[in-house]
mmCIF file with all atom_site columns, C-alpha atoms in Angstrom:
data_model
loop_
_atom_site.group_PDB
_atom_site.id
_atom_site.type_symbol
_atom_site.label_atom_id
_atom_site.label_alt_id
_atom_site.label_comp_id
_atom_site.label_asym_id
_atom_site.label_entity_id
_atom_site.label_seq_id
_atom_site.pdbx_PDB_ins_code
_atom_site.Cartn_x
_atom_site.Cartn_y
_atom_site.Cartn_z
_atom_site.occupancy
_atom_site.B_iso_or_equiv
_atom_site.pdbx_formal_charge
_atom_site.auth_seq_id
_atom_site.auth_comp_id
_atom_site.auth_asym_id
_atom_site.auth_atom_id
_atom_site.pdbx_PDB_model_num
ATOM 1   C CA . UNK A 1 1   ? -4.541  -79.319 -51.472 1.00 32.00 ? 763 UNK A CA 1
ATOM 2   C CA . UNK A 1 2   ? -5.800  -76.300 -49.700 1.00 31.00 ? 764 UNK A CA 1
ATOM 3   C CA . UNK A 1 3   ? -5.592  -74.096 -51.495 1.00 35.00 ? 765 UNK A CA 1
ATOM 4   C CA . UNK A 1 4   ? -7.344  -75.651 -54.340 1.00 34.00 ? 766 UNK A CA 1
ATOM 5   C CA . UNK A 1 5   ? -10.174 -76.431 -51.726 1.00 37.00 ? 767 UNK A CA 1
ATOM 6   C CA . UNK A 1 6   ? -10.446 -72.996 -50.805 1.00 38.00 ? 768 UNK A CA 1
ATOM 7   C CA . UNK A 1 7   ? -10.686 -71.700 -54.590 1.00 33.00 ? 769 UNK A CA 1
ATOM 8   C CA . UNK A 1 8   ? -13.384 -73.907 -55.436 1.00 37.00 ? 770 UNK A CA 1
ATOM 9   C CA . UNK A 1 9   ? -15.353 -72.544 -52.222 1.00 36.00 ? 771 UNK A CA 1
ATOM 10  C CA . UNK A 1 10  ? -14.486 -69.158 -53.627 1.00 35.00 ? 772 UNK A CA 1
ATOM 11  C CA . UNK A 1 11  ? -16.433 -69.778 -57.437 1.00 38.00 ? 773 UNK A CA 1
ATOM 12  C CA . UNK A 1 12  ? -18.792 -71.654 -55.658 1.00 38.00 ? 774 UNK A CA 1
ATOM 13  C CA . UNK A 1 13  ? -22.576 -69.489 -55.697 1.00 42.00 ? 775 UNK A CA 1
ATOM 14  C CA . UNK A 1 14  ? -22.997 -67.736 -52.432 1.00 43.00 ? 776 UNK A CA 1
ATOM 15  C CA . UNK A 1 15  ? -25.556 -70.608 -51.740 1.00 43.00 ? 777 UNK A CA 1
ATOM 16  C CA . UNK A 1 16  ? -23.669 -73.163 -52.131 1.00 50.00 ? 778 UNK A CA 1
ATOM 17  C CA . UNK A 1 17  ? -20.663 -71.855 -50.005 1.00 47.00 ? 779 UNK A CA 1
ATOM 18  C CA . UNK A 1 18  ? -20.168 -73.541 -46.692 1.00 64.00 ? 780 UNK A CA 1
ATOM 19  C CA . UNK A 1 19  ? -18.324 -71.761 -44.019 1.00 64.00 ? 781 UNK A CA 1
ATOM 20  C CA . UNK A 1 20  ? -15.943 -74.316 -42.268 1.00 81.00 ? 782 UNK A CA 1
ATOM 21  C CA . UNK A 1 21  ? -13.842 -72.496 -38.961 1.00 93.00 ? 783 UNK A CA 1
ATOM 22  C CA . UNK A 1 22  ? -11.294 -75.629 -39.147 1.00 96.00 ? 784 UNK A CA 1
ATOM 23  C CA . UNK A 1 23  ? -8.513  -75.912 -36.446 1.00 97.00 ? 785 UNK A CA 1
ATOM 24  C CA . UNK A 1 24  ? -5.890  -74.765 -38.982 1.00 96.00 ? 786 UNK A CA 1
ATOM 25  C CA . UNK A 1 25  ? -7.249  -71.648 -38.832 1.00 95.00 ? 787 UNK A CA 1
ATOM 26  C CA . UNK A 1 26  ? -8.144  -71.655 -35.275 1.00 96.00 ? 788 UNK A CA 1
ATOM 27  C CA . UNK A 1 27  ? -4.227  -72.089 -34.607 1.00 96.00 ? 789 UNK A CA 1
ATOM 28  C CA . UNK A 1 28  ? -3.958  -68.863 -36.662 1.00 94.00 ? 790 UNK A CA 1
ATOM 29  C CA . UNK A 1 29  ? -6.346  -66.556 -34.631 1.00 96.00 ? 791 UNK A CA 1
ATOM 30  C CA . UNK A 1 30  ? -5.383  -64.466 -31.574 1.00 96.00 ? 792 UNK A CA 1
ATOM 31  C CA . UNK A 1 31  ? -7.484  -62.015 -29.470 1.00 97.00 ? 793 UNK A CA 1
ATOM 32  C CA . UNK A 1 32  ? -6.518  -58.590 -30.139 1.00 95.00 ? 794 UNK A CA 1
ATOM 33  C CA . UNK A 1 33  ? -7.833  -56.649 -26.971 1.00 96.00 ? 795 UNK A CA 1
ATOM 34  C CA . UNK A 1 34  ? -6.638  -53.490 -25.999 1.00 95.00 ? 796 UNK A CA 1
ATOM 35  C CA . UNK A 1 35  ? -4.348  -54.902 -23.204 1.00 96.00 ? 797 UNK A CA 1
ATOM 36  C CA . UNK A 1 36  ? -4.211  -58.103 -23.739 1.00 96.00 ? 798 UNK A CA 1
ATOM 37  C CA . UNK A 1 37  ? -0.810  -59.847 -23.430 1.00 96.00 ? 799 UNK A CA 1
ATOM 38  C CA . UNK A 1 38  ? -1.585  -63.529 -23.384 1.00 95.00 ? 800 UNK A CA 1
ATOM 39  C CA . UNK A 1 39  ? -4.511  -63.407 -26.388 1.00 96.00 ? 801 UNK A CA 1
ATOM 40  C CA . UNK A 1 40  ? -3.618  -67.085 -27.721 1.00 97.00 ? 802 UNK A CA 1
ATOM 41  C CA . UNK A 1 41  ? -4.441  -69.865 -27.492 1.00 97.00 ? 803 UNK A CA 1
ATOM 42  C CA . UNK A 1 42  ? -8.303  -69.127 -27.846 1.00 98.00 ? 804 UNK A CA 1
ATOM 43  C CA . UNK A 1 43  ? -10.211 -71.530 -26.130 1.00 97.00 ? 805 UNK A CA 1
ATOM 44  C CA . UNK A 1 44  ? -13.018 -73.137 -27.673 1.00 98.00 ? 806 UNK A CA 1
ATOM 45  C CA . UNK A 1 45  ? -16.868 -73.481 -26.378 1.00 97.00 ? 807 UNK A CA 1
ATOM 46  C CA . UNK A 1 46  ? -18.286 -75.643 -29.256 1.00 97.00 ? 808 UNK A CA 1
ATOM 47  C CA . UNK A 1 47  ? -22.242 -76.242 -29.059 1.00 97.00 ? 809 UNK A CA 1
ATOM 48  C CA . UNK A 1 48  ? -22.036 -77.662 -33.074 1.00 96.00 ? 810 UNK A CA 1
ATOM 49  C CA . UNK A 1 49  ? -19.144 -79.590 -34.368 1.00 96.00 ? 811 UNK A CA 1
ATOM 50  C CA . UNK A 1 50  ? -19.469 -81.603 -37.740 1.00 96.00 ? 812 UNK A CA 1
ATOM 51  C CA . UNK A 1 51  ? -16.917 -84.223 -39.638 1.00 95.00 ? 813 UNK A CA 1
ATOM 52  C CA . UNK A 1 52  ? -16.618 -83.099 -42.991 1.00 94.00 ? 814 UNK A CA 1
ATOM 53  C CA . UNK A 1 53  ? -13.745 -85.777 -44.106 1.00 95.00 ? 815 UNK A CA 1
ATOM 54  C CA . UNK A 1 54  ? -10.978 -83.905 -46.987 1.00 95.00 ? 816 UNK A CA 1
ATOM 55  C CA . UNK A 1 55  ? -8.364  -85.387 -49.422 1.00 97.00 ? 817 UNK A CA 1
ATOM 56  C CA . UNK A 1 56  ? -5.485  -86.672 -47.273 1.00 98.00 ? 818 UNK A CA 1
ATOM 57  C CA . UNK A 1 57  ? -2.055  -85.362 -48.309 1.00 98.00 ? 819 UNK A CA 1
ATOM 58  C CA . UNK A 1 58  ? 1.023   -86.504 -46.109 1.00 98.00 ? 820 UNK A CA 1
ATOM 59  C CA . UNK A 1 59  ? 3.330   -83.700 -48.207 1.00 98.00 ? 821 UNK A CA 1
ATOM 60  C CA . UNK A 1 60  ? 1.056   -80.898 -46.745 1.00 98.00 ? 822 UNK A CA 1
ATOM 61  C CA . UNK A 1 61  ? 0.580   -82.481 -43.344 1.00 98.00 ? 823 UNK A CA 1
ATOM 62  C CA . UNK A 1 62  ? 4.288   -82.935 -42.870 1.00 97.00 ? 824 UNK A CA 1
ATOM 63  C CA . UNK A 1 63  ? 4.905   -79.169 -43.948 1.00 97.00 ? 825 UNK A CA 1
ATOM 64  C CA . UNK A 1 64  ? 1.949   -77.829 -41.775 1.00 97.00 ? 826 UNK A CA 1
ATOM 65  C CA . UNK A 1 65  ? 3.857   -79.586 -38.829 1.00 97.00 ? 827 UNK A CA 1
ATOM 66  C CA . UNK A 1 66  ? 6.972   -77.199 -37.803 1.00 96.00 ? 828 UNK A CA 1
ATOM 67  C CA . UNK A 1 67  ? 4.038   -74.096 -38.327 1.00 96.00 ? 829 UNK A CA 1
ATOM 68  C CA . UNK A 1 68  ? 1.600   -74.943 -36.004 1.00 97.00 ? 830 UNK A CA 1
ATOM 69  C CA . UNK A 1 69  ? 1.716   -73.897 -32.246 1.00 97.00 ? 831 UNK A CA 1
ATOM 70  C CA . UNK A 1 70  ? 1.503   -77.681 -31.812 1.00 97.00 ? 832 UNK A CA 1
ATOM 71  C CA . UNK A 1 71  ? 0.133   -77.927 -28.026 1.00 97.00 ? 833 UNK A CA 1
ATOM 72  C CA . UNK A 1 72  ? -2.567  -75.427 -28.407 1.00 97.00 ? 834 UNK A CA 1
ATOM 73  C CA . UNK A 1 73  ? -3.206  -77.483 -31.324 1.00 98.00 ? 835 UNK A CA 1
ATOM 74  C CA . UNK A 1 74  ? -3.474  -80.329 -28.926 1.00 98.00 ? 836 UNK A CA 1
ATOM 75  C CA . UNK A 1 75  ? -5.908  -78.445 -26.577 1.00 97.00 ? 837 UNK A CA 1
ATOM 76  C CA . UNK A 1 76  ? -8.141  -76.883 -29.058 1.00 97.00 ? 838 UNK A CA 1
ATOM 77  C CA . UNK A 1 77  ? -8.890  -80.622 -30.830 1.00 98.00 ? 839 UNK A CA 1
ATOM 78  C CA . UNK A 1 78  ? -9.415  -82.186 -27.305 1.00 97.00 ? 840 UNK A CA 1
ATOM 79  C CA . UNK A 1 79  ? -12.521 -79.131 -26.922 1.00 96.00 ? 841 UNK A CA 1
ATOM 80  C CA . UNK A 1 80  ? -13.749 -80.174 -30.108 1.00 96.00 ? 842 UNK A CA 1
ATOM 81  C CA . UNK A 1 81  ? -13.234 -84.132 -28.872 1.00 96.00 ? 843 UNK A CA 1
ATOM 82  C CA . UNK A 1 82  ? -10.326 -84.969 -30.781 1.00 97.00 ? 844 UNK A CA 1
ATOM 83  C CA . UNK A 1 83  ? -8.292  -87.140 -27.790 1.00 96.00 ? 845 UNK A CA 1
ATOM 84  C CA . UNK A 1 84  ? -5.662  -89.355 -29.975 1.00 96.00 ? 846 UNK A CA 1
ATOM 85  C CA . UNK A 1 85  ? -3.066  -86.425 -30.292 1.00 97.00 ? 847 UNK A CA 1
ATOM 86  C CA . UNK A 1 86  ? 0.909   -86.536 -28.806 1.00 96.00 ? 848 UNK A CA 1
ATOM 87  C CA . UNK A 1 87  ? 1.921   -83.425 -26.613 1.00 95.00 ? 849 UNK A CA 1
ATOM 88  C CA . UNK A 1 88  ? 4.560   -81.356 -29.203 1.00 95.00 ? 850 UNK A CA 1
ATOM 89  C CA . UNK A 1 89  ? 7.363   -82.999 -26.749 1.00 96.00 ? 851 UNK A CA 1
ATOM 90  C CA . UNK A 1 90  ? 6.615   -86.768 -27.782 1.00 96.00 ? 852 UNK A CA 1
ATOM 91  C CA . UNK A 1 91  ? 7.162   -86.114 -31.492 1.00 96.00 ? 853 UNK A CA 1
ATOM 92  C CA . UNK A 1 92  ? 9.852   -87.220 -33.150 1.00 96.00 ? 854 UNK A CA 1
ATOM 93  C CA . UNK A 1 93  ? 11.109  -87.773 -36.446 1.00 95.00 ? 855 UNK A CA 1
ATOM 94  C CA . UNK A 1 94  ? 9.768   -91.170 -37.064 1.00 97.00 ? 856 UNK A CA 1
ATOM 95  C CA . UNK A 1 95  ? 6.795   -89.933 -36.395 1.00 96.00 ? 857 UNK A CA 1
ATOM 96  C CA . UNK A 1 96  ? 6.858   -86.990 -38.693 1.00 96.00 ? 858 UNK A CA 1
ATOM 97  C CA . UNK A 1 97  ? 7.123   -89.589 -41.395 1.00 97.00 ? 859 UNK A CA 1
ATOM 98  C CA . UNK A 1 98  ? 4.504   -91.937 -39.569 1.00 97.00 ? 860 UNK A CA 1
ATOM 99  C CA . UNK A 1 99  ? 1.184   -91.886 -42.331 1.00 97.00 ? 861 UNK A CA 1
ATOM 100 C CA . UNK A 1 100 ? -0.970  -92.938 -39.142 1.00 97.00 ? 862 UNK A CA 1
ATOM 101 C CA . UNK A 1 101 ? -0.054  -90.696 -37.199 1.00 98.00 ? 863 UNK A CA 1
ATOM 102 C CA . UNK A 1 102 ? -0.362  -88.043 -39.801 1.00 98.00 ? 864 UNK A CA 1
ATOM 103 C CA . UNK A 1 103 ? -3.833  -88.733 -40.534 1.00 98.00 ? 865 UNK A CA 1
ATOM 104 C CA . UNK A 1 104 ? -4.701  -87.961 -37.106 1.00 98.00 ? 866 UNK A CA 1
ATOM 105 C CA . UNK A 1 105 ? -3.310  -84.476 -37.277 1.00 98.00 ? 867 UNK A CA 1
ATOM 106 C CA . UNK A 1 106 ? -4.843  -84.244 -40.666 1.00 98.00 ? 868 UNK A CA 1
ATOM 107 C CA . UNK A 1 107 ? -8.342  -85.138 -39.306 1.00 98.00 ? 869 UNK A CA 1
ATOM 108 C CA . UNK A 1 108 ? -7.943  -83.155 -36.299 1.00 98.00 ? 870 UNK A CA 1
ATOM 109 C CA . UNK A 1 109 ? -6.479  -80.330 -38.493 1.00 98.00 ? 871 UNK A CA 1
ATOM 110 C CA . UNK A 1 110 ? -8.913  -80.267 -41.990 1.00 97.00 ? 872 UNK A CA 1
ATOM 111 C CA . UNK A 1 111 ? -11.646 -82.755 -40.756 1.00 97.00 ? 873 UNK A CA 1
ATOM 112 C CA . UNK A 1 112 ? -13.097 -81.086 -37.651 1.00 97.00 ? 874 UNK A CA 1
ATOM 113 C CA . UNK A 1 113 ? -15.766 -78.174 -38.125 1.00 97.00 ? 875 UNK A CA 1
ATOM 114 C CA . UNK A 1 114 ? -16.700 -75.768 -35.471 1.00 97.00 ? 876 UNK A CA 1
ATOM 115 C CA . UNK A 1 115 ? -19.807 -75.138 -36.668 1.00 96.00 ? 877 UNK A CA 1
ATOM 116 C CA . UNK A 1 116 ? -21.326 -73.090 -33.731 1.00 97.00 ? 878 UNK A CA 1
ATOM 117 C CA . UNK A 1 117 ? -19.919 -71.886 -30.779 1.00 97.00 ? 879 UNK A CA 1
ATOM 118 C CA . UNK A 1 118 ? -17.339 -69.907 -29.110 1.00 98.00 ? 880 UNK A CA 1
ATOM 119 C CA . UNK A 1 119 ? -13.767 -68.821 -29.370 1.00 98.00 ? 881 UNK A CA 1
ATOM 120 C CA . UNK A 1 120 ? -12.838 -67.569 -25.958 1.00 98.00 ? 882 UNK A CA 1
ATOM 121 C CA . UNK A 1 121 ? -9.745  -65.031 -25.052 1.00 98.00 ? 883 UNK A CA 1
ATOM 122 C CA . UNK A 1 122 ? -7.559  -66.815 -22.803 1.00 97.00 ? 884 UNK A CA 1
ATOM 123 C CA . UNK A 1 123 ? -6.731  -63.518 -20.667 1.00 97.00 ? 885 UNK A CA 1
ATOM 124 C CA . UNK A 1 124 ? -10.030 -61.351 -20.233 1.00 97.00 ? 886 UNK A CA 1
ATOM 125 C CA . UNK A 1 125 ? -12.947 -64.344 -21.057 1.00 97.00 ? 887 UNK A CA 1
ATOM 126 C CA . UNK A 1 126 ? -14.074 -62.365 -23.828 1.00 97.00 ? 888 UNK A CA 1
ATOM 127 C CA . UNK A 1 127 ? -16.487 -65.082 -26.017 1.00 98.00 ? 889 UNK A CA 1
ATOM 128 C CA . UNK A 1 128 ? -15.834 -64.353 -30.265 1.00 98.00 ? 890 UNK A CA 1
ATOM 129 C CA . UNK A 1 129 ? -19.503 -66.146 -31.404 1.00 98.00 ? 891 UNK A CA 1
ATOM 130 C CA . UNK A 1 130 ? -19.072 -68.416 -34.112 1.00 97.00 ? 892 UNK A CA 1
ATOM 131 C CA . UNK A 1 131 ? -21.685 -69.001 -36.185 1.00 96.00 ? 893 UNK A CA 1
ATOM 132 C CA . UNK A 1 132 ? -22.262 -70.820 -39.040 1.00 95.00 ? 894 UNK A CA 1
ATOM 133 C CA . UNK A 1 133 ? -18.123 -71.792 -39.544 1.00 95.00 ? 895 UNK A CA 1
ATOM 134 C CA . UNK A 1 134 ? -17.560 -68.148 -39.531 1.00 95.00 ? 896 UNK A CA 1
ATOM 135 C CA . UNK A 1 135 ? -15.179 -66.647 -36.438 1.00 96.00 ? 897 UNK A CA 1
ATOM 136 C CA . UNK A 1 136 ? -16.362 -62.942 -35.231 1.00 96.00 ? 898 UNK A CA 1
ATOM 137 C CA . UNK A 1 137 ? -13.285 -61.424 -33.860 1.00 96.00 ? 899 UNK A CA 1
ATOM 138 C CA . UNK A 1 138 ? -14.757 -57.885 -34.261 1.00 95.00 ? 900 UNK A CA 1
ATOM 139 C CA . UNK A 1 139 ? -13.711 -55.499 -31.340 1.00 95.00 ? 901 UNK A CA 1
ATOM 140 C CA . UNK A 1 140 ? -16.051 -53.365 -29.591 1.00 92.00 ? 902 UNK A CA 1
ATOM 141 C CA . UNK A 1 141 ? -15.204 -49.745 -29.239 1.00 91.00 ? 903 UNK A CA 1
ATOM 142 C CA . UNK A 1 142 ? -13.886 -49.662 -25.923 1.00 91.00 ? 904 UNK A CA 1
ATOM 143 C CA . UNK A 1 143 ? -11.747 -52.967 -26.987 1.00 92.00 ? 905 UNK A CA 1
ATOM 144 C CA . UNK A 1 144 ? -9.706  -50.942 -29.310 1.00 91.00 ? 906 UNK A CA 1
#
């Protein structure tokens, strides 16, 4: 599902792309200071979040499950308001099959835009401006 949503965004004219920083890719991103030990989670200052709802598949939810750093998952959807969410450690296998509770990872997951705002490193406060769905984890020189 995906990654035929993210082919159509790539044939789409530049004008009609939309830039969409989603959680699942949130849960991917780590600072990379010079230094840093503890660069993940990012935290998240949001000043524009939007609902963009997306196909729901339980198949790719289920198999997104054992790859996601679950609690920072957890953390980063509370920031963006998302408060219905177990801890990693309440999750069980029922629940892994559970279709309501899988919606609520997909919507927290897929659903939730950061349109604006920050992602911040956890260790040295650094702020990565997001702008317009698109993360800026660019280092400055002395960051190398």
């Amino acid at each position: 599902q995906i990654a035929a949503a993210d082919s159509e965004a790539c044939t789409a004219a530049p004008s009609e792309r939309r830039a969409e920083m989603r959680l699942i890719t949130h849960n991917m991103l780590t600072s990379n200071i010079k230094g840093v030990q503890e660069g993940f989670p990012l935290g998240i200052q949001a000043e524009k979040v939007e609902i963009v709802e997306s196909e729901f598949s339980p198949e790719f939810i289920q198999n997104m499950l054992p790859k996601l750093e679950f609690d920072a998952f957890v953390a980063a959807a509370k920031e963006l308001g998302v408060t219905d969410l177990p801890a990693a450690a309440d999750i069980d296998d029922a629940m892994r099959q559970d279709e309501a509770f899988l919606q609520k990872v997909h919507h927290a997951l897929l659903d939730v835009h950061l349109i604006d705002g920050s992602l911040v490193c956890p260790e040295t406060g650094r702020l990565f401006p997001v702008k317009e769905g698109i993360p800026n984890m660019l280092l400055h020189e002395d960051e190398v």
